[in-house]
PDB file of C-alpha atoms in Angstrom:
ATOM      1  CA  MET A 948     131.963  34.651 104.420  1.00  0.00           C
ATOM      2  CA  THR A 949     134.978  36.736 105.359  1.00  0.00           C
ATOM      3  CA  MET A 950     135.949  36.865 101.692  1.00  0.00           C
ATOM      4  CA  LYS A 951     133.056  39.300 101.060  1.00  0.00           C
ATOM      5  CA  ASN A 952     132.097  37.222  98.029  1.00  0.00           C
ATOM      6  CA  VAL A 953     128.356  37.495  97.356  1.00  0.00           C
ATOM      7  CA  LEU A 954     128.036  33.893  96.173  1.00  0.00           C
ATOM      8  CA  VAL A 955     129.955  32.482  99.152  1.00  0.00           C
ATOM      9  CA  THR A 956     127.916  34.582 101.581  1.00  0.00           C
ATOM     10  CA  SER A 957     124.667  33.476  99.944  1.00  0.00           C
ATOM     11  CA  CYS A 958     125.655  29.805 100.142  1.00  0.00           C
ATOM     12  CA  CYS A 959     126.676  30.185 103.794  1.00  0.00           C
ATOM     13  CA  LEU A 960     123.353  31.808 104.650  1.00  0.00           C
ATOM     14  CA  GLN A 961     121.505  28.979 102.887  1.00  0.00           C
ATOM     15  CA  THR A 962     123.531  26.441 104.859  1.00  0.00           C
ATOM     16  CA  PHE A 963     122.819  28.149 108.178  1.00  0.00           C
ATOM     17  CA  HIS A 964     119.146  28.416 107.241  1.00  0.00           C
ATOM     18  CA  GLY A 965     119.014  24.686 106.539  1.00  0.00           C
ATOM     19  CA  LEU A 966     120.699  23.948 109.854  1.00  0.00           C
ATOM     20  CA  PHE A 967     118.351  26.095 111.918  1.00  0.00           C
ATOM     21  CA  VAL A 968     115.163  25.035 110.105  1.00  0.00           C
ATOM     22  CA  SER A 969     115.975  21.406 110.871  1.00  0.00           C
ATOM     23  CA  ARG A 970     115.694  22.294 114.595  1.00  0.00           C
ATOM     24  CA  PRO A 971     118.713  20.250 115.672  1.00  0.00           C
ATOM     25  CA  SER A 972     118.743  18.966 119.228  1.00  0.00           C
ATOM     26  CA  GLU A 973     121.033  20.472 121.823  1.00  0.00           C
ATOM     27  CA  ALA A 974     123.281  17.420 121.429  1.00  0.00           C
ATOM     28  CA  ILE A 975     123.909  18.369 117.795  1.00  0.00           C
ATOM     29  CA  LEU A 976     123.906  22.153 118.185  1.00  0.00           C
ATOM     30  CA  PRO A 977     124.525  23.180 121.801  1.00  0.00           C
ATOM     31  CA  VAL A 978     122.762  26.379 122.883  1.00  0.00           C
ATOM     32  CA  GLN A 979     126.079  28.140 123.462  1.00  0.00           C
ATOM     33  CA  ARG A 980     127.154  27.392 119.883  1.00  0.00           C
ATOM     34  CA  ASN A 981     123.759  28.519 118.566  1.00  0.00           C
ATOM     35  CA  GLY A 982     124.245  31.798 120.443  1.00  0.00           C
ATOM     36  CA  GLN A 983     127.799  32.153 119.142  1.00  0.00           C
ATOM     37  CA  ILE A 984     126.591  31.705 115.569  1.00  0.00           C
ATOM     38  CA  ILE A 985     123.907  34.352 116.077  1.00  0.00           C
ATOM     39  CA  THR A 986     126.491  36.750 117.483  1.00  0.00           C
ATOM     40  CA  ALA A 987     128.915  36.017 114.633  1.00  0.00           C
ATOM     41  CA  LEU A 988     126.231  36.539 111.979  1.00  0.00           C
ATOM     42  CA  TYR A 989     125.917  40.177 113.049  1.00  0.00           C
ATOM     43  CA  ASP A 990     129.397  40.688 111.586  1.00  0.00           C
ATOM     44  CA  TYR A 991     127.960  39.719 108.206  1.00  0.00           C
ATOM     45  CA  GLN A 992     124.832  41.844 108.309  1.00  0.00           C
ATOM     46  CA  PRO A 993     124.450  43.302 104.812  1.00  0.00           C
ATOM     47  CA  PRO A 994     123.748  46.979 104.250  1.00  0.00           C
ATOM     48  CA  ALA A 995     120.049  47.807 104.565  1.00  0.00           C
ATOM     49  CA  THR A 996     120.170  49.302 101.076  1.00  0.00           C
ATOM     50  CA  ASP A 997     120.925  45.828  99.712  1.00  0.00           C
ATOM     51  CA  THR A 998     117.410  44.434  99.993  1.00  0.00           C
ATOM     52  CA  GLN A 999     117.791  40.806  98.879  1.00  0.00           C
ATOM     53  CA  PRO A1000     120.799  39.939 101.089  1.00  0.00           C
ATOM     54  CA  THR A1001     119.219  41.788 104.021  1.00  0.00           C
ATOM     55  CA  LEU A1002     116.021  39.751 103.717  1.00  0.00           C
ATOM     56  CA  ALA A1003     118.040  36.528 103.460  1.00  0.00           C
ATOM     57  CA  TRP A1004     120.094  37.506 106.517  1.00  0.00           C
ATOM     58  CA  LEU A1005     116.957  38.337 108.522  1.00  0.00           C
ATOM     59  CA  THR A1006     115.387  35.006 107.533  1.00  0.00           C
ATOM     60  CA  VAL A1007     118.452  33.151 108.796  1.00  0.00           C
ATOM     61  CA  MET A1008     118.467  35.203 111.994  1.00  0.00           C
ATOM     62  CA  GLN A1009     114.779  34.444 112.535  1.00  0.00           C
ATOM     63  CA  GLU A1010     115.375  30.710 112.258  1.00  0.00           C
ATOM     64  CA  ALA A1011     118.500  30.933 114.421  1.00  0.00           C
ATOM     65  CA  TYR A1012     116.567  32.707 117.155  1.00  0.00           C
ATOM     66  CA  LEU A1013     113.641  30.279 116.845  1.00  0.00           C
ATOM     67  CA  ASN A1014     115.983  27.321 117.202  1.00  0.00           C
ATOM     68  CA  LEU A1015     117.676  28.936 120.180  1.00  0.00           C
ATOM     69  CA  ALA A1016     114.317  29.692 121.793  1.00  0.00           C
ATOM     70  CA  HIS A1017     113.298  26.049 121.481  1.00  0.00           C
ATOM     71  CA  ASN A1018     116.418  24.975 123.360  1.00  0.00           C
ATOM     72  CA  SER A1019     117.033  27.926 125.697  1.00  0.00           C
ATOM     73  CA  LEU A1020     114.440  30.645 126.003  1.00  0.00           C
ATOM     74  CA  ASN A1021     116.638  32.446 128.545  1.00  0.00           C
ATOM     75  CA  LEU A1022     119.645  32.770 126.217  1.00  0.00           C
ATOM     76  CA  CYS A1023     117.349  33.786 123.375  1.00  0.00           C
ATOM     77  CA  ALA A1024     115.910  36.570 125.542  1.00  0.00           C
ATOM     78  CA  VAL A1025     119.427  37.787 126.332  1.00  0.00           C
ATOM     79  CA  LEU A1026     120.519  37.906 122.673  1.00  0.00           C
ATOM     80  CA  LEU A1027     117.273  39.074 121.070  1.00  0.00           C
ATOM     81  CA  PRO A1028     117.424  42.824 121.836  1.00  0.00           C
ATOM     82  CA  ARG A1029     120.459  43.183 119.586  1.00  0.00           C
ATOM     83  CA  ILE A1030     118.325  42.619 116.490  1.00  0.00           C
ATOM     84  CA  LEU A1031     116.514  45.872 117.274  1.00  0.00           C
ATOM     85  CA  ALA A1032     119.721  47.789 117.991  1.00  0.00           C
ATOM     86  CA  SER A1033     120.374  48.554 114.331  1.00  0.00           C
ATOM     87  CA  ASP A1034     120.615  52.167 113.274  1.00  0.00           C
ATOM     88  CA  LYS A1035     118.911  51.263 109.990  1.00  0.00           C
ATOM     89  CA  SER A1036     115.146  51.779 110.067  1.00  0.00           C
ATOM     90  CA  GLU A1037     114.601  49.164 107.345  1.00  0.00           C
ATOM     91  CA  VAL A1038     116.326  46.501 109.441  1.00  0.00           C
ATOM     92  CA  ILE A1039     114.361  47.475 112.554  1.00  0.00           C
ATOM     93  CA  SER A1040     111.115  47.304 110.600  1.00  0.00           C
ATOM     94  CA  ASP A1041     111.899  43.909 109.113  1.00  0.00           C
ATOM     95  CA  SER A1042     113.241  42.556 112.391  1.00  0.00           C
ATOM     96  CA  SER A1043     109.949  43.390 114.085  1.00  0.00           C
ATOM     97  CA  HIS A1044     108.440  40.622 111.934  1.00  0.00           C
ATOM     98  CA  THR A1045     111.071  38.245 113.320  1.00  0.00           C
ATOM     99  CA  ILE A1046     110.122  39.193 116.866  1.00  0.00           C
ATOM    100  CA  LYS A1047     106.434  38.704 116.076  1.00  0.00           C
ATOM    101  CA  ILE A1048     107.159  35.177 114.810  1.00  0.00           C
ATOM    102  CA  LEU A1049     109.250  34.443 117.903  1.00  0.00           C
ATOM    103  CA  LEU A1050     106.490  35.602 120.210  1.00  0.00           C
ATOM    104  CA  GLN A1051     103.893  33.526 118.386  1.00  0.00           C
ATOM    105  CA  ASP A1052     106.112  30.463 118.445  1.00  0.00           C
ATOM    106  CA  CYS A1053     107.430  30.737 121.990  1.00  0.00           C
ATOM    107  CA  VAL A1054     104.542  32.134 123.993  1.00  0.00           C
TER     108      VAL A1054
END
């Protein structure tokens, strides 16, 4: 993903999505590693003007947070506010959907 190649980034996001959707146990994906991946994915947040990659990134983040919440609600609560810290209104708007899904799933 550090190569800034659109195809590589897309494939990496698909791979992460597949990992998080499978809801791996803590033995396979420890909560600390899940949190580290979430934190690292912020470095690859696409520009809000690039709609398709932004939606893909938000989908991966949603699943990453959902997986983290299933294994450690406390760590999820610590990391979650960052998704709203964007200075891009489009990202904040779309991330509110992610938070809604998290609340429905976790509460």
